[in-house]
Every structure is written in structure tokens, then in C-alpha cells.
Amino acid sequence: MTSTDSSTTRTALVTGGSRGIGAATALRLARDGADVALTYVRDEDGARAVVKEIQSYGRRGIALRADSADPDAAPAAVHRTAEEFGRLDVLVNNAGIGVLGPIGTLTPADVDRVLAVNVRAVFLVCRAAAGLMESGGRIISIGTALSRYAGGTGSTLYAMSKAALAGLTKPLARELGPRGITVNLVQPGPVDTDLNPADGPMAAGQLAATALDRFGTADEVASLIAYLAGAEAAFITGTEVTVDGGHAA
Ligand code: NDP
């Protein structure tokens, strides 16, 4: 990642950075030269391991336990990152959960939990970051290709929650554009992680729907996020970028 000012190290916060796409993103941003904070809830060992690897690249790394379901904890992580690193340049809204199943099996509690983590937290974290970021800032949210192309059954709640991120991205890009801050949405297709294992029960249908006939890797999503976070993507804002192996082709 290229700094807008060579005397200043870029800093980033990745929500949900202990595993999967978030961990790959935190490590990629650190390899590109950023100091990186990450949040997690349960996987403390994973979070520690990611921080250790960030530090092995000569960058500062911190892990913050912050449950995105808690409306205070998630934005507090933004402020803590800025306090620790002195600034916040890149926010990656990655933490997300999926509760899948036929609509009749999904409870009001499921709806509340998924919307709290996948939607409310993203809004509140963006709100906190918008108050801190300077010109050159980057906000990148992780949606899902499923919000555009259903693929199979069972994803009503998850896809509905992720579709809200498109509704946030464009107006926020308009609002923050005059300050030189970009806001974009990355829409991944099937990616081999704990959330969606390539050998899991849902894998066969996803493979059949994917032009490249394979799941993506977390690193392949992280490389797109790193591009959007960098100086070369300065003219890209308010848009959705799909990385799905042709899932929607
Ligand atoms: P994983 O389940 O592998 O990892 C999820 C990460 O988010 C973990 O670090 C986890 O922390 C963290 N997390 C979960 N819940 C919370 C919470 N309430 N507060 C803070 N952190 C939390 O998921 P993926 O890497 O697969 O997914 C990352 C993002 O990409 C998600 O938003 C997902 O919806 C999206 N996505 C994934 C796809 C896929 O096929 N894998 C496809 C399209 C989109 P902890 O370890 O502490 O639990």
C-alpha cells in the first residue's frame, strides 16, 4: 500500500480479522506496509497468530476483542485503533455471520443477530470512521455475490442483510467523496473458509454454479481489498466489485 505521505505509515482496521478473509486481508495490508488492528470475538489464538505475523513484517498489529453485535463495542474499536496508531486510513468491514435455512426456520432472534452484525455494526463503524478519516481514507465493506444472484435456497436472511451494504455504499461515497475518502463494496462468491468450507454440505451446488469450477481463496479476496485500499484505486468509489469465479456469469 502506498502512503499518501511518505512520512506517514498507513493504518487499517479489519473487523473479524482472526480467521478467513479478514485474517488474509489484515496480513496482506501489513505486507503492503500498513499498521493493522483487527477485531475478533471467539478465536483469540487466531487473532494472536495474525498479530504476530503482522509484527513479523515490521508493522504494528493489535487485536481487539469487540463483538460486532454490541453497538458500543464495534465503533469503540475504531477509536481505539486511531488512538493506538494515531490515525485511521483504511476500514475493512469484514466481520459477518450467516444463518441459513428455509425462511420458516429462521426466528426473530436470528433476524436480530444477523442484522446486528452484518448491518448495524457496519453502519456504526462507518459512522465512527467517517469522523476520523482524512483525505486518502478508504472504507471497504464485504458483501456477498449472493445478494445479487441467489444461487440456491436458504440464503434469504443472509442475502437480505448483505444487500443493505449496497444501500450504504453509494450514499456514503457521495457524502465522503468531497473529503477524498472512497467507499466501496466487495462482493465475493464462494471462498473456502470456516464459514463456507470447500468440502462442506453446501459446496457442491456452489461449485456447479461457478464458471471456474472451484472455490476462491481468502488471499484472492484480500488482493482485491488491498487494491481498493491503495493509492492506485483513488478514483474508484461508490461501486461494487465482484470476485466470484464466475458465480454470477
Ligand atoms: P469466517 O467465519 O471464516 O470468519 C469470520 C470472521 O469474523 C472471524 O474472524 C470472526 O471472529 C469474525 N466475527 C464473526 N462474528 C463476529 C462478531 N460478532 N464480531 C466481530 N467479529 C466477528 O468468515 P469468512 O472469512 O468466510 O467471511 C468474512 C466475510 O466475508 C463475512 O462478512 C462473510 O459474510 C463474507 N463472505 C464470505 C464468503 C465465503 O464464501 N466465505 C462469500 C461471500 C462473503 P472469531 O474468530 O472471533 O469468531
PDB file of N, CA, C and O in Angstrom, residues 172-227:
ATOM      1  N   LEU A 172     -22.838   6.871   1.047  1.00  0.00           N
ATOM      2  CA  LEU A 172     -21.672   7.224   1.869  1.00  0.00           C
ATOM      3  C   LEU A 172     -20.508   7.684   0.979  1.00  0.00           C
ATOM      4  O   LEU A 172     -19.747   8.582   1.351  1.00  0.00           O
ATOM      5  N   ALA A 173     -20.383   7.069  -0.201  1.00  0.00           N
ATOM      6  CA  ALA A 173     -19.357   7.516  -1.150  1.00  0.00           C
ATOM      7  C   ALA A 173     -19.618   8.956  -1.564  1.00  0.00           C
ATOM      8  O   ALA A 173     -18.691   9.776  -1.675  1.00  0.00           O
ATOM      9  N   ARG A 174     -20.889   9.288  -1.806  1.00  0.00           N
ATOM     10  CA  ARG A 174     -21.251  10.674  -2.153  1.00  0.00           C
ATOM     11  C   ARG A 174     -20.907  11.625  -1.009  1.00  0.00           C
ATOM     12  O   ARG A 174     -20.389  12.724  -1.223  1.00  0.00           O
ATOM     13  N   GLU A 175     -21.235  11.178   0.192  1.00  0.00           N
ATOM     14  CA  GLU A 175     -21.056  12.051   1.355  1.00  0.00           C
ATOM     15  C   GLU A 175     -19.573  12.307   1.647  1.00  0.00           C
ATOM     16  O   GLU A 175     -19.181  13.418   1.987  1.00  0.00           O
ATOM     17  N   LEU A 176     -18.747  11.250   1.523  1.00  0.00           N
ATOM     18  CA  LEU A 176     -17.344  11.377   1.905  1.00  0.00           C
ATOM     19  C   LEU A 176     -16.425  11.713   0.735  1.00  0.00           C
ATOM     20  O   LEU A 176     -15.266  12.068   0.940  1.00  0.00           O
ATOM     21  N   GLY A 177     -16.961  11.618  -0.494  1.00  0.00           N
ATOM     22  CA  GLY A 177     -16.145  11.914  -1.667  1.00  0.00           C
ATOM     23  C   GLY A 177     -15.487  13.281  -1.637  1.00  0.00           C
ATOM     24  O   GLY A 177     -14.285  13.402  -1.933  1.00  0.00           O
ATOM     25  N   PRO A 178     -16.224  14.336  -1.279  1.00  0.00           N
ATOM     26  CA  PRO A 178     -15.589  15.663  -1.250  1.00  0.00           C
ATOM     27  C   PRO A 178     -14.424  15.754  -0.272  1.00  0.00           C
ATOM     28  O   PRO A 178     -13.579  16.646  -0.405  1.00  0.00           O
ATOM     29  N   ARG A 179     -14.342  14.830   0.658  1.00  0.00           N
ATOM     30  CA  ARG A 179     -13.211  14.813   1.603  1.00  0.00           C
ATOM     31  C   ARG A 179     -12.091  13.889   1.134  1.00  0.00           C
ATOM     32  O   ARG A 179     -11.125  13.652   1.873  1.00  0.00           O
ATOM     33  N   GLY A 180     -12.227  13.309  -0.062  1.00  0.00           N
ATOM     34  CA  GLY A 180     -11.166  12.456  -0.598  1.00  0.00           C
ATOM     35  C   GLY A 180     -11.159  11.052  -0.029  1.00  0.00           C
ATOM     36  O   GLY A 180     -10.147  10.351  -0.083  1.00  0.00           O
ATOM     37  N   ILE A 181     -12.297  10.623   0.499  1.00  0.00           N
ATOM     38  CA  ILE A 181     -12.419   9.278   1.081  1.00  0.00           C
ATOM     39  C   ILE A 181     -13.270   8.425   0.140  1.00  0.00           C
ATOM     40  O   ILE A 181     -14.353   8.857  -0.277  1.00  0.00           O
ATOM     41  N   THR A 182     -12.786   7.235  -0.201  1.00  0.00           N
ATOM     42  CA  THR A 182     -13.560   6.351  -1.076  1.00  0.00           C
ATOM     43  C   THR A 182     -14.287   5.287  -0.258  1.00  0.00           C
ATOM     44  O   THR A 182     -13.845   4.895   0.828  1.00  0.00           O
ATOM     45  N   VAL A 183     -15.408   4.828  -0.813  1.00  0.00           N
ATOM     46  CA  VAL A 183     -16.262   3.833  -0.134  1.00  0.00           C
ATOM     47  C   VAL A 183     -16.688   2.801  -1.177  1.00  0.00           C
ATOM     48  O   VAL A 183     -17.338   3.160  -2.171  1.00  0.00           O
ATOM     49  N   ASN A 184     -16.309   1.561  -0.975  1.00  0.00           N
ATOM     50  CA  ASN A 184     -16.619   0.527  -1.971  1.00  0.00           C
ATOM     51  C   ASN A 184     -17.074  -0.769  -1.307  1.00  0.00           C
ATOM     52  O   ASN A 184     -16.852  -0.989  -0.117  1.00  0.00           O
ATOM     53  N   LEU A 185     -17.691  -1.612  -2.131  1.00  0.00           N
ATOM     54  CA  LEU A 185     -18.247  -2.882  -1.664  1.00  0.00           C
ATOM     55  C   LEU A 185     -17.650  -4.020  -2.480  1.00  0.00           C
ATOM     56  O   LEU A 185     -17.731  -4.009  -3.716  1.00  0.00           O
ATOM     57  N   VAL A 186     -17.060  -4.972  -1.795  1.00  0.00           N
ATOM     58  CA  VAL A 186     -16.516  -6.169  -2.449  1.00  0.00           C
ATOM     59  C   VAL A 186     -17.536  -7.291  -2.283  1.00  0.00           C
ATOM     60  O   VAL A 186     -18.013  -7.566  -1.181  1.00  0.00           O
ATOM     61  N   GLN A 187     -17.874  -7.934  -3.394  1.00  0.00           N
ATOM     62  CA  GLN A 187     -18.904  -8.980  -3.396  1.00  0.00           C
ATOM     63  C   GLN A 187     -18.256 -10.321  -3.750  1.00  0.00           C
ATOM     64  O   GLN A 187     -18.137 -10.691  -4.919  1.00  0.00           O
ATOM     65  N   PRO A 188     -17.844 -11.089  -2.718  1.00  0.00           N
ATOM     66  CA  PRO A 188     -17.209 -12.374  -3.030  1.00  0.00           C
ATOM     67  C   PRO A 188     -18.226 -13.463  -3.338  1.00  0.00           C
ATOM     68  O   PRO A 188     -19.329 -13.496  -2.792  1.00  0.00           O
ATOM     69  N   GLY A 189     -17.811 -14.380  -4.190  1.00  0.00           N
ATOM     70  CA  GLY A 189     -18.535 -15.635  -4.380  1.00  0.00           C
ATOM     71  C   GLY A 189     -18.026 -16.637  -3.360  1.00  0.00           C
ATOM     72  O   GLY A 189     -17.491 -16.251  -2.314  1.00  0.00           O
ATOM     73  N   PRO A 190     -18.167 -17.932  -3.616  1.00  0.00           N
ATOM     74  CA  PRO A 190     -17.741 -18.927  -2.636  1.00  0.00           C
ATOM     75  C   PRO A 190     -16.234 -18.897  -2.375  1.00  0.00           C
ATOM     76  O   PRO A 190     -15.441 -19.002  -3.314  1.00  0.00           O
ATOM     77  N   VAL A 191     -15.900 -18.739  -1.107  1.00  0.00           N
ATOM     78  CA  VAL A 191     -14.498 -18.660  -0.698  1.00  0.00           C
ATOM     79  C   VAL A 191     -14.287 -19.688   0.411  1.00  0.00           C
ATOM     80  O   VAL A 191     -15.085 -19.756   1.362  1.00  0.00           O
ATOM     81  N   ASP A 192     -13.243 -20.464   0.276  1.00  0.00           N
ATOM     82  CA  ASP A 192     -13.001 -21.579   1.205  1.00  0.00           C
ATOM     83  C   ASP A 192     -12.528 -21.057   2.565  1.00  0.00           C
ATOM     84  O   ASP A 192     -11.372 -20.672   2.731  1.00  0.00           O
ATOM     85  N   THR A 193     -13.466 -21.014   3.522  1.00  0.00           N
ATOM     86  CA  THR A 193     -13.165 -20.572   4.894  1.00  0.00           C
ATOM     87  C   THR A 193     -13.996 -21.427   5.852  1.00  0.00           C
ATOM     88  O   THR A 193     -14.815 -22.248   5.419  1.00  0.00           O
ATOM     89  N   ASP A 194     -13.843 -21.159   7.152  1.00  0.00           N
ATOM     90  CA  ASP A 194     -14.671 -21.868   8.135  1.00  0.00           C
ATOM     91  C   ASP A 194     -16.151 -21.623   7.876  1.00  0.00           C
ATOM     92  O   ASP A 194     -16.993 -22.495   8.112  1.00  0.00           O
ATOM     93  N   LEU A 195     -16.484 -20.409   7.402  1.00  0.00           N
ATOM     94  CA  LEU A 195     -17.887 -20.060   7.149  1.00  0.00           C
ATOM     95  C   LEU A 195     -18.483 -20.874   6.016  1.00  0.00           C
ATOM     96  O   LEU A 195     -19.670 -21.208   6.026  1.00  0.00           O
ATOM     97  N   ASN A 196     -17.650 -21.190   5.033  1.00  0.00           N
ATOM     98  CA  ASN A 196     -18.138 -21.820   3.807  1.00  0.00           C
ATOM     99  C   ASN A 196     -17.078 -22.772   3.256  1.00  0.00           C
ATOM    100  O   ASN A 196     -16.479 -22.520   2.210  1.00  0.00           O
ATOM    101  N   PRO A 197     -16.855 -23.899   3.966  1.00  0.00           N
ATOM    102  CA  PRO A 197     -15.758 -24.791   3.554  1.00  0.00           C
ATOM    103  C   PRO A 197     -15.986 -25.384   2.158  1.00  0.00           C
ATOM    104  O   PRO A 197     -17.114 -25.741   1.805  1.00  0.00           O
ATOM    105  N   ALA A 198     -14.904 -25.492   1.408  1.00  0.00           N
ATOM    106  CA  ALA A 198     -14.991 -26.042   0.045  1.00  0.00           C
ATOM    107  C   ALA A 198     -15.412 -27.505   0.053  1.00  0.00           C
ATOM    108  O   ALA A 198     -15.810 -28.033  -0.987  1.00  0.00           O
ATOM    109  N   ASP A 199     -15.309 -28.172   1.229  1.00  0.00           N
ATOM    110  CA  ASP A 199     -15.780 -29.557   1.321  1.00  0.00           C
ATOM    111  C   ASP A 199     -17.024 -29.659   2.216  1.00  0.00           C
ATOM    112  O   ASP A 199     -17.335 -30.726   2.733  1.00  0.00           O
ATOM    113  N   GLY A 200     -17.716 -28.523   2.392  1.00  0.00           N
ATOM    114  CA  GLY A 200     -18.887 -28.502   3.258  1.00  0.00           C
ATOM    115  C   GLY A 200     -20.152 -28.969   2.566  1.00  0.00           C
ATOM    116  O   GLY A 200     -20.157 -29.218   1.347  1.00  0.00           O
ATOM    117  N   PRO A 201     -21.254 -29.059   3.309  1.00  0.00           N
ATOM    118  CA  PRO A 201     -22.507 -29.591   2.760  1.00  0.00           C
ATOM    119  C   PRO A 201     -23.116 -28.712   1.662  1.00  0.00           C
ATOM    120  O   PRO A 201     -23.880 -29.204   0.835  1.00  0.00           O
ATOM    121  N   MET A 202     -22.757 -27.420   1.643  1.00  0.00           N
ATOM    122  CA  MET A 202     -23.309 -26.508   0.635  1.00  0.00           C
ATOM    123  C   MET A 202     -22.394 -26.380  -0.591  1.00  0.00           C
ATOM    124  O   MET A 202     -22.677 -25.613  -1.503  1.00  0.00           O
ATOM    125  N   ALA A 203     -21.261 -27.100  -0.580  1.00  0.00           N
ATOM    126  CA  ALA A 203     -20.224 -26.823  -1.578  1.00  0.00           C
ATOM    127  C   ALA A 203     -20.613 -27.252  -2.993  1.00  0.00           C
ATOM    128  O   ALA A 203     -20.325 -26.534  -3.960  1.00  0.00           O
ATOM    129  N   ALA A 204     -21.252 -28.392  -3.130  1.00  0.00           N
ATOM    130  CA  ALA A 204     -21.481 -28.942  -4.473  1.00  0.00           C
ATOM    131  C   ALA A 204     -22.293 -27.983  -5.343  1.00  0.00           C
ATOM    132  O   ALA A 204     -21.936 -27.727  -6.504  1.00  0.00           O
ATOM    133  N   GLY A 205     -23.362 -27.437  -4.797  1.00  0.00           N
ATOM    134  CA  GLY A 205     -24.198 -26.512  -5.560  1.00  0.00           C
ATOM    135  C   GLY A 205     -23.452 -25.258  -5.949  1.00  0.00           C
ATOM    136  O   GLY A 205     -23.621 -24.724  -7.051  1.00  0.00           O
ATOM    137  N   GLN A 206     -22.605 -24.782  -5.047  1.00  0.00           N
ATOM    138  CA  GLN A 206     -21.841 -23.563  -5.351  1.00  0.00           C
ATOM    139  C   GLN A 206     -20.812 -23.828  -6.442  1.00  0.00           C
ATOM    140  O   GLN A 206     -20.611 -23.010  -7.341  1.00  0.00           O
ATOM    141  N   LEU A 207     -20.166 -24.993  -6.348  1.00  0.00           N
ATOM    142  CA  LEU A 207     -19.183 -25.348  -7.385  1.00  0.00           C
ATOM    143  C   LEU A 207     -19.853 -25.423  -8.745  1.00  0.00           C
ATOM    144  O   LEU A 207     -19.333 -24.913  -9.746  1.00  0.00           O
ATOM    145  N   ALA A 208     -21.025 -26.052  -8.778  1.00  0.00           N
ATOM    146  CA  ALA A 208     -21.739 -26.230 -10.048  1.00  0.00           C
ATOM    147  C   ALA A 208     -22.092 -24.878 -10.663  1.00  0.00           C
ATOM    148  O   ALA A 208     -22.183 -24.753 -11.886  1.00  0.00           O
ATOM    149  N   ALA A 209     -22.263 -23.858  -9.821  1.00  0.00           N
ATOM    150  CA  ALA A 209     -22.676 -22.545 -10.311  1.00  0.00           C
ATOM    151  C   ALA A 209     -21.488 -21.627 -10.615  1.00  0.00           C
ATOM    152  O   ALA A 209     -21.673 -20.461 -10.947  1.00  0.00           O
ATOM    153  N   THR A 210     -20.277 -22.149 -10.491  1.00  0.00           N
ATOM    154  CA  THR A 210     -19.097 -21.297 -10.610  1.00  0.00           C
ATOM    155  C   THR A 210     -18.350 -21.602 -11.904  1.00  0.00           C
ATOM    156  O   THR A 210     -17.981 -22.754 -12.143  1.00  0.00           O
ATOM    157  N   ALA A 211     -18.141 -20.587 -12.738  1.00  0.00           N
ATOM    158  CA  ALA A 211     -17.519 -20.818 -14.050  1.00  0.00           C
ATOM    159  C   ALA A 211     -16.140 -21.447 -13.928  1.00  0.00           C
ATOM    160  O   ALA A 211     -15.769 -22.288 -14.740  1.00  0.00           O
ATOM    161  N   LEU A 212     -15.384 -21.049 -12.912  1.00  0.00           N
ATOM    162  CA  LEU A 212     -14.013 -21.555 -12.785  1.00  0.00           C
ATOM    163  C   LEU A 212     -13.952 -22.912 -12.094  1.00  0.00           C
ATOM    164  O   LEU A 212     -12.863 -23.475 -11.933  1.00  0.00           O
ATOM    165  N   ASP A 213     -15.102 -23.426 -11.659  1.00  0.00           N
ATOM    166  CA  ASP A 213     -15.191 -24.768 -11.107  1.00  0.00           C
ATOM    167  C   ASP A 213     -14.321 -24.960  -9.864  1.00  0.00           C
ATOM    168  O   ASP A 213     -13.720 -26.019  -9.665  1.00  0.00           O
ATOM    169  N   ARG A 214     -14.226 -23.923  -9.066  1.00  0.00           N
ATOM    170  CA  ARG A 214     -13.515 -24.057  -7.793  1.00  0.00           C
ATOM    171  C   ARG A 214     -13.947 -22.939  -6.860  1.00  0.00           C
ATOM    172  O   ARG A 214     -14.509 -21.931  -7.298  1.00  0.00           O
ATOM    173  N   PHE A 215     -13.694 -23.114  -5.565  1.00  0.00           N
ATOM    174  CA  PHE A 215     -13.866 -22.043  -4.610  1.00  0.00           C
ATOM    175  C   PHE A 215     -12.691 -21.068  -4.735  1.00  0.00           C
ATOM    176  O   PHE A 215     -11.589 -21.449  -5.143  1.00  0.00           O
ATOM    177  N   GLY A 216     -12.925 -19.833  -4.352  1.00  0.00           N
ATOM    178  CA  GLY A 216     -11.824 -18.883  -4.262  1.00  0.00           C
ATOM    179  C   GLY A 216     -11.084 -19.065  -2.945  1.00  0.00           C
ATOM    180  O   GLY A 216     -11.543 -19.771  -2.042  1.00  0.00           O
ATOM    181  N   THR A 217      -9.939 -18.398  -2.856  1.00  0.00           N
ATOM    182  CA  THR A 217      -9.174 -18.406  -1.607  1.00  0.00           C
ATOM    183  C   THR A 217      -9.322 -17.054  -0.925  1.00  0.00           C
ATOM    184  O   THR A 217      -9.604 -16.034  -1.573  1.00  0.00           O
ATOM    185  N   ALA A 218      -9.105 -17.062   0.378  1.00  0.00           N
ATOM    186  CA  ALA A 218      -9.167 -15.801   1.123  1.00  0.00           C
ATOM    187  C   ALA A 218      -8.148 -14.800   0.581  1.00  0.00           C
ATOM    188  O   ALA A 218      -8.422 -13.602   0.506  1.00  0.00           O
ATOM    189  N   ASP A 219      -6.991 -15.300   0.158  1.00  0.00           N
ATOM    190  CA  ASP A 219      -5.959 -14.397  -0.385  1.00  0.00           C
ATOM    191  C   ASP A 219      -6.429 -13.715  -1.671  1.00  0.00           C
ATOM    192  O   ASP A 219      -6.057 -12.573  -1.944  1.00  0.00           O
ATOM    193  N   GLU A 220      -7.253 -14.419  -2.468  1.00  0.00           N
ATOM    194  CA  GLU A 220      -7.728 -13.811  -3.720  1.00  0.00           C
ATOM    195  C   GLU A 220      -8.694 -12.664  -3.448  1.00  0.00           C
ATOM    196  O   GLU A 220      -8.763 -11.704  -4.222  1.00  0.00           O
ATOM    197  N   VAL A 221      -9.457 -12.758  -2.362  1.00  0.00           N
ATOM    198  CA  VAL A 221     -10.327 -11.632  -1.979  1.00  0.00           C
ATOM    199  C   VAL A 221      -9.478 -10.523  -1.367  1.00  0.00           C
ATOM    200  O   VAL A 221      -9.667  -9.337  -1.650  1.00  0.00           O
ATOM    201  N   ALA A 222      -8.500 -10.923  -0.547  1.00  0.00           N
ATOM    202  CA  ALA A 222      -7.641  -9.927   0.113  1.00  0.00           C
ATOM    203  C   ALA A 222      -6.881  -9.082  -0.908  1.00  0.00           C
ATOM    204  O   ALA A 222      -6.670  -7.883  -0.689  1.00  0.00           O
ATOM    205  N   SER A 223      -6.505  -9.678  -2.026  1.00  0.00           N
ATOM    206  CA  SER A 223      -5.727  -8.894  -3.006  1.00  0.00           C
ATOM    207  C   SER A 223      -6.593  -7.817  -3.644  1.00  0.00           C
ATOM    208  O   SER A 223      -6.122  -6.711  -3.935  1.00  0.00           O
ATOM    209  N   LEU A 224      -7.888  -8.108  -3.837  1.00  0.00           N
ATOM    210  CA  LEU A 224      -8.796  -7.075  -4.356  1.00  0.00           C
ATOM    211  C   LEU A 224      -8.994  -5.968  -3.309  1.00  0.00           C
ATOM    212  O   LEU A 224      -8.959  -4.773  -3.639  1.00  0.00           O
ATOM    213  N   ILE A 225      -9.167  -6.370  -2.067  1.00  0.00           N
ATOM    214  CA  ILE A 225      -9.340  -5.373  -0.996  1.00  0.00           C
ATOM    215  C   ILE A 225      -8.086  -4.495  -0.905  1.00  0.00           C
ATOM    216  O   ILE A 225      -8.183  -3.260  -0.767  1.00  0.00           O
ATOM    217  N   ALA A 226      -6.920  -5.126  -0.999  1.00  0.00           N
ATOM    218  CA  ALA A 226      -5.674  -4.359  -0.910  1.00  0.00           C
ATOM    219  C   ALA A 226      -5.572  -3.360  -2.064  1.00  0.00           C
ATOM    220  O   ALA A 226      -5.106  -2.225  -1.878  1.00  0.00           O
ATOM    221  N   TYR A 227      -6.015  -3.761  -3.233  1.00  0.00           N
ATOM    222  CA  TYR A 227      -6.007  -2.825  -4.369  1.00  0.00           C
ATOM    223  C   TYR A 227      -6.911  -1.634  -4.086  1.00  0.00           C
ATOM    224  O   TYR A 227      -6.518  -0.478  -4.253  1.00  0.00           O
TER     225      TYR A 227
END
